[in-house]
PDB file of C-alpha atoms in Angstrom:
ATOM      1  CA  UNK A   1      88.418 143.896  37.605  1.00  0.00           C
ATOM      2  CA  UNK A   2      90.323 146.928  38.081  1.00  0.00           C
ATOM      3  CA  UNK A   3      93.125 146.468  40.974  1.00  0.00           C
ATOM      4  CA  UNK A   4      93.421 149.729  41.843  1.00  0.00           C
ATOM      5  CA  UNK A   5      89.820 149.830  43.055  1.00  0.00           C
ATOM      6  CA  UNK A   6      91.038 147.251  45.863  1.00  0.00           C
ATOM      7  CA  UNK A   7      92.701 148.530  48.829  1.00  0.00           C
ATOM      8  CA  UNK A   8      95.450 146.880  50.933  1.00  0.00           C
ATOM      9  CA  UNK A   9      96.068 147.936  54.222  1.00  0.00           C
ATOM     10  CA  UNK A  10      99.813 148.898  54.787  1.00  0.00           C
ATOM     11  CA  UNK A  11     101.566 147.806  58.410  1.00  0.00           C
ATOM     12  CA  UNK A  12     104.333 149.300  60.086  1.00  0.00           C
ATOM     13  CA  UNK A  13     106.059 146.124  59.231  1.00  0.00           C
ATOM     14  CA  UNK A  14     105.562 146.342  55.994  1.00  0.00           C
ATOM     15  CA  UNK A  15     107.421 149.809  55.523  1.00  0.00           C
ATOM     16  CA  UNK A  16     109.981 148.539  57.403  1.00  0.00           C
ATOM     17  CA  UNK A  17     110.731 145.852  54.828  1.00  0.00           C
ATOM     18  CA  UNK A  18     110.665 148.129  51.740  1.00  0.00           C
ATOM     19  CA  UNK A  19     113.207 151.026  53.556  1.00  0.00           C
ATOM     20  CA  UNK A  20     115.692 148.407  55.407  1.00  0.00           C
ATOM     21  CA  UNK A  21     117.427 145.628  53.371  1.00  0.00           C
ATOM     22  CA  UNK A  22     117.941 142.274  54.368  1.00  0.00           C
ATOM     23  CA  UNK A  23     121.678 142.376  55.308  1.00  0.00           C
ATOM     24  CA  UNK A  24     121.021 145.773  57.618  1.00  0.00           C
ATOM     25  CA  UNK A  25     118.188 143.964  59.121  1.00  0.00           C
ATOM     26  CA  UNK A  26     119.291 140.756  60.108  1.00  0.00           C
ATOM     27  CA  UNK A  27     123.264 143.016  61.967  1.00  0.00           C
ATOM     28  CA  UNK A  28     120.420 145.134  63.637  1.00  0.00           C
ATOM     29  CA  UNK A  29     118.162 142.005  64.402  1.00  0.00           C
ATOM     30  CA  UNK A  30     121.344 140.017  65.982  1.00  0.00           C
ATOM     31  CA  UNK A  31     122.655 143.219  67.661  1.00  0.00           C
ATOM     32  CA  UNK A  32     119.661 143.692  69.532  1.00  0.00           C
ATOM     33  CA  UNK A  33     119.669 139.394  70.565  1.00  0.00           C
ATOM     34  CA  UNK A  34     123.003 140.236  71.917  1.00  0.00           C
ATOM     35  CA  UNK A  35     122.551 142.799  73.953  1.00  0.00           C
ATOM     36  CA  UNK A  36     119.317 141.561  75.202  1.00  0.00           C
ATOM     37  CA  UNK A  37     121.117 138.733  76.413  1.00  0.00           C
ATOM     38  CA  UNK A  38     119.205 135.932  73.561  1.00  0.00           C
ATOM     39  CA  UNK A  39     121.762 133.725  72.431  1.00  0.00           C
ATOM     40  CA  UNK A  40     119.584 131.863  70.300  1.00  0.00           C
ATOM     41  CA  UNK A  41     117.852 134.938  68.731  1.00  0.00           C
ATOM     42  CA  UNK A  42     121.614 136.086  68.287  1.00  0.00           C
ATOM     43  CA  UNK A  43     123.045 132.845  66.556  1.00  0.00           C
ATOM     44  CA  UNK A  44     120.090 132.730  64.126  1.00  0.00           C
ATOM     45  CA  UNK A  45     120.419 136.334  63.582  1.00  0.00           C
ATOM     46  CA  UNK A  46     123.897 135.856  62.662  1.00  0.00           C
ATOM     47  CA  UNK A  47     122.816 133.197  60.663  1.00  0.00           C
ATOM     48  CA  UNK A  48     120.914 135.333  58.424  1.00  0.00           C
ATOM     49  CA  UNK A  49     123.099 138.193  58.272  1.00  0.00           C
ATOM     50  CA  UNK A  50     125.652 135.617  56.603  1.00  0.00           C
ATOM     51  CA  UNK A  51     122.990 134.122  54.212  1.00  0.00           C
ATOM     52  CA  UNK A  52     121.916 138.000  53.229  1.00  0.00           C
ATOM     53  CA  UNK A  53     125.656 138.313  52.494  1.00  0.00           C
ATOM     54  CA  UNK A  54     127.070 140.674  55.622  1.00  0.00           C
ATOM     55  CA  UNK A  55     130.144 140.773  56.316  1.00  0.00           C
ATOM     56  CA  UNK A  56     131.540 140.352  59.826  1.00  0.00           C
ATOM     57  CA  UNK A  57     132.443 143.757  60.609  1.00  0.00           C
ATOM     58  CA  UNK A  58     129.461 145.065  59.047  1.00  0.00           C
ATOM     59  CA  UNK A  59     127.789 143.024  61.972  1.00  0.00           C
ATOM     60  CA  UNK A  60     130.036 144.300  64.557  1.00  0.00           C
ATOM     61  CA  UNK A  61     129.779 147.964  63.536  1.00  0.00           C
ATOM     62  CA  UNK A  62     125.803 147.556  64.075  1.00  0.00           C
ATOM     63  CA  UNK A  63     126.635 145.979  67.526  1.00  0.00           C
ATOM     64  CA  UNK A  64     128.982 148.785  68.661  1.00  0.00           C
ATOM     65  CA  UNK A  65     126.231 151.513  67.288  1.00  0.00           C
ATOM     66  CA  UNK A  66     123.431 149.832  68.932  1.00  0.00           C
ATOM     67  CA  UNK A  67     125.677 149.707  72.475  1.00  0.00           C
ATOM     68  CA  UNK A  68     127.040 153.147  72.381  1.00  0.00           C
ATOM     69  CA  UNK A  69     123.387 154.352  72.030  1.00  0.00           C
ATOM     70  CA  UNK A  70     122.107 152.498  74.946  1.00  0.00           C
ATOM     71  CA  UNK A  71     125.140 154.396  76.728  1.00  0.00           C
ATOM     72  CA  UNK A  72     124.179 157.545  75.753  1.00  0.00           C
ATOM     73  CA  UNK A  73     120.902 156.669  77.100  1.00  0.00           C
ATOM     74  CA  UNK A  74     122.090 154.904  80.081  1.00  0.00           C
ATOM     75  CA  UNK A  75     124.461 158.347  80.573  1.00  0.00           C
ATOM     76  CA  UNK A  76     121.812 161.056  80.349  1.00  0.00           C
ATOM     77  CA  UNK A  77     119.150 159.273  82.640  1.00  0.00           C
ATOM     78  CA  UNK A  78     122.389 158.803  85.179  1.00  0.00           C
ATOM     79  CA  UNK A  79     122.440 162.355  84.947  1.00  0.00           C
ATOM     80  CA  UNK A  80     118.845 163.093  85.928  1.00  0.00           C
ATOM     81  CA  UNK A  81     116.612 162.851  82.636  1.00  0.00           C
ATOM     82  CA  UNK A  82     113.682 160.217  82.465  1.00  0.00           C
ATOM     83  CA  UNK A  83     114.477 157.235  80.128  1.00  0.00           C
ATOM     84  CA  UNK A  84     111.901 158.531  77.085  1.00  0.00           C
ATOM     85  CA  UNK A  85     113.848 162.257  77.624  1.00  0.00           C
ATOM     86  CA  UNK A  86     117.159 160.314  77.113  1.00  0.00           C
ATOM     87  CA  UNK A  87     115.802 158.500  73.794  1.00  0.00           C
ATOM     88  CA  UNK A  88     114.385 161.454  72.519  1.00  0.00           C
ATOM     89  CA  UNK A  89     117.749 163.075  72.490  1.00  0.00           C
ATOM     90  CA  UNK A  90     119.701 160.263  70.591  1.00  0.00           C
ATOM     91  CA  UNK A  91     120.132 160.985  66.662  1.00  0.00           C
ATOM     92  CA  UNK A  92     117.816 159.422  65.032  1.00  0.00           C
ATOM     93  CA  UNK A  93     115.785 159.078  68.325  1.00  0.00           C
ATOM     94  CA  UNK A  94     114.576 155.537  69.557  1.00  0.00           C
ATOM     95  CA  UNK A  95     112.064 154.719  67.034  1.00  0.00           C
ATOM     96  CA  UNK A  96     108.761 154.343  69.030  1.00  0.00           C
ATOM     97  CA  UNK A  97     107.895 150.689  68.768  1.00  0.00           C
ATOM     98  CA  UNK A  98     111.791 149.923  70.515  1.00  0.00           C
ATOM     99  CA  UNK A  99     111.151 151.935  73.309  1.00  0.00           C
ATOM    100  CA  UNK A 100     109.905 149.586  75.725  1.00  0.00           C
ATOM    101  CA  UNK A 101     112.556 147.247  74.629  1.00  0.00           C
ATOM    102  CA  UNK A 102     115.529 149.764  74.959  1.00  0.00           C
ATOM    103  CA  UNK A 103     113.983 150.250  78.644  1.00  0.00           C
ATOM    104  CA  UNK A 104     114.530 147.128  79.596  1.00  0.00           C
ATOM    105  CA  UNK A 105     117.694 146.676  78.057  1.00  0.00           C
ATOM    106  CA  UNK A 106     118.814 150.198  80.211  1.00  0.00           C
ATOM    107  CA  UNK A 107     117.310 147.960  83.070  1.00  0.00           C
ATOM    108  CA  UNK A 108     119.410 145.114  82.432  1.00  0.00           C
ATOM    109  CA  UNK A 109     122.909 147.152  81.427  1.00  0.00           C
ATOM    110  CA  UNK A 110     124.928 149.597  83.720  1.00  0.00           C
ATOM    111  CA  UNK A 111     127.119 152.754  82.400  1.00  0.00           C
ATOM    112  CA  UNK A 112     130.199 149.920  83.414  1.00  0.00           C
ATOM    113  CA  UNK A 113     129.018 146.894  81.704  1.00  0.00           C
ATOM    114  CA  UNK A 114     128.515 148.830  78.477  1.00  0.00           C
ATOM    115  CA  UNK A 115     131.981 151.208  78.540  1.00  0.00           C
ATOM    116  CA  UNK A 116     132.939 147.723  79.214  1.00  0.00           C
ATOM    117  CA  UNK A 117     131.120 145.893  76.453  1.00  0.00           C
ATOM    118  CA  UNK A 118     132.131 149.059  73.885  1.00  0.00           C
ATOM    119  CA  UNK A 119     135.803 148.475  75.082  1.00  0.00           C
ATOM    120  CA  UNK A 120     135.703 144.863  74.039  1.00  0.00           C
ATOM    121  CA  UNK A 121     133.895 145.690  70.688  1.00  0.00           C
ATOM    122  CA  UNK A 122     136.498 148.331  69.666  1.00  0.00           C
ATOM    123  CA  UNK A 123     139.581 145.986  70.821  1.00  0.00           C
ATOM    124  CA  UNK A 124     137.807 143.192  68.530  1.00  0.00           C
ATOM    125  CA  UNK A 125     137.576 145.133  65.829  1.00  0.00           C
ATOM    126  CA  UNK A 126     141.609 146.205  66.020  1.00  0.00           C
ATOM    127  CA  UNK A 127     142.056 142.520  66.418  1.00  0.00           C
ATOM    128  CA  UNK A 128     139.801 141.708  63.170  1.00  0.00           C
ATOM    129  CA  UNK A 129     141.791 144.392  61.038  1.00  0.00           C
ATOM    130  CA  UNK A 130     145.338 143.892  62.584  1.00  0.00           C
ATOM    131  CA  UNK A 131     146.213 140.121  63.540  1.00  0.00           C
ATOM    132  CA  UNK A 132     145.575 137.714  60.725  1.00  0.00           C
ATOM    133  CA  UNK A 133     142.950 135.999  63.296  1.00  0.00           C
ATOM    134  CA  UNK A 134     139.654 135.283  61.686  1.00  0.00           C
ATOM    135  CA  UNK A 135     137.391 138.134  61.599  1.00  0.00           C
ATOM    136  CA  UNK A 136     134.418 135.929  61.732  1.00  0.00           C
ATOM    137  CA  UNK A 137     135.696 133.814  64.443  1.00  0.00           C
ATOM    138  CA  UNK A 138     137.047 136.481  66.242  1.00  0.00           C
ATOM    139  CA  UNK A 139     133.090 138.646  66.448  1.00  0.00           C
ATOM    140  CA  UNK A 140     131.445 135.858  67.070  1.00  0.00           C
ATOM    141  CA  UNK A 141     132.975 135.096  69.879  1.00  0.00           C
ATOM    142  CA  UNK A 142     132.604 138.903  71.174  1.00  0.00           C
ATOM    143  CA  UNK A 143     128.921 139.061  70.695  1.00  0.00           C
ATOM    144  CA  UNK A 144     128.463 135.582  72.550  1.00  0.00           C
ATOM    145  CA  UNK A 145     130.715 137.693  75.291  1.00  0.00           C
ATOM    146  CA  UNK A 146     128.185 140.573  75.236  1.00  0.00           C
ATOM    147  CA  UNK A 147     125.074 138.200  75.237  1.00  0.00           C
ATOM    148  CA  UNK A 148     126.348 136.496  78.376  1.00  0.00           C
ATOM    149  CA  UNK A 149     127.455 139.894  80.088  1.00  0.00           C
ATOM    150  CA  UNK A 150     123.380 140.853  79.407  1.00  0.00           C
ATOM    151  CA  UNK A 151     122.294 138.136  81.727  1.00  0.00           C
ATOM    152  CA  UNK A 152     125.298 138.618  84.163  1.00  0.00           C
TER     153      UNK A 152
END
């Protein structure tokens, strides 16, 4: 039989998979546990970001992207716009599928918890690059911080 007379449905999921590799994936994946507060989602997130072969500031740059955008956000609908307005502004805009997700984390996270939570991130990775401390050890512990500052 001829394959190519058979044909597969393709998901959204399934794109996803072919355009993101496994290391991008699993920062983005654990980002998103720790600022939605999940430290379990975030340690086995972590988990597989270190099996895929990330390194630890490749983890915390995704973190510090994925909280300065929800500032942005968080910033422009303190200023008046609606929360979809907001994510339609950011570069590349909030894919549509995470918008209900990035609502609720602008729901859970105030302009002053994240400049606060970006502070920390940026002073972590100064710390990882300057001190001899272990880099690992070292954003670990910060994104633990930022998961427990979600649910504060």
């Amino acid at each position: 039989t001829d394959d190519s007379q058979h044909s597969k449905s393709i998901s959204v999921n399934d794109v996803k998979e072919c355009l993101v590799d496994a290391e991008t994936s699993a920062f983005y994946e654990a980002a998103k546990s720790a600022i939605d507060g999940d430290a379990k989602g975030l340690s086995l997130s972590l988990r597989k970001s270190i099996a895929a072969g990330g390194s630890e500031v490749g983890f915390l740059r995704a973190l510090q992207r994925e909280v300065s955008r929800l500032l942005i956000v968080q910033t422009a609908v303190s200023s008046g716009l609606s929360s979809k307005d907001a994510m339609a502004q950011l570069r590349p805009p909030v894919f549509y599928g995470e918008q209900r997700a990035v609502s609720r984390r602008l729901q859970k996270w105030s302009r002053q918890k994240l400049a606060q939570a970006n502070a920390r991130l940026l002073a972590i990775e100064v710390d990882a690059k300057t001190t001899g401390a272990p880099s690992r050890t070292l954003i670990e512990r910060a994104s633990f911080a930022i998961t427990s500052l979600a649910n504060k």
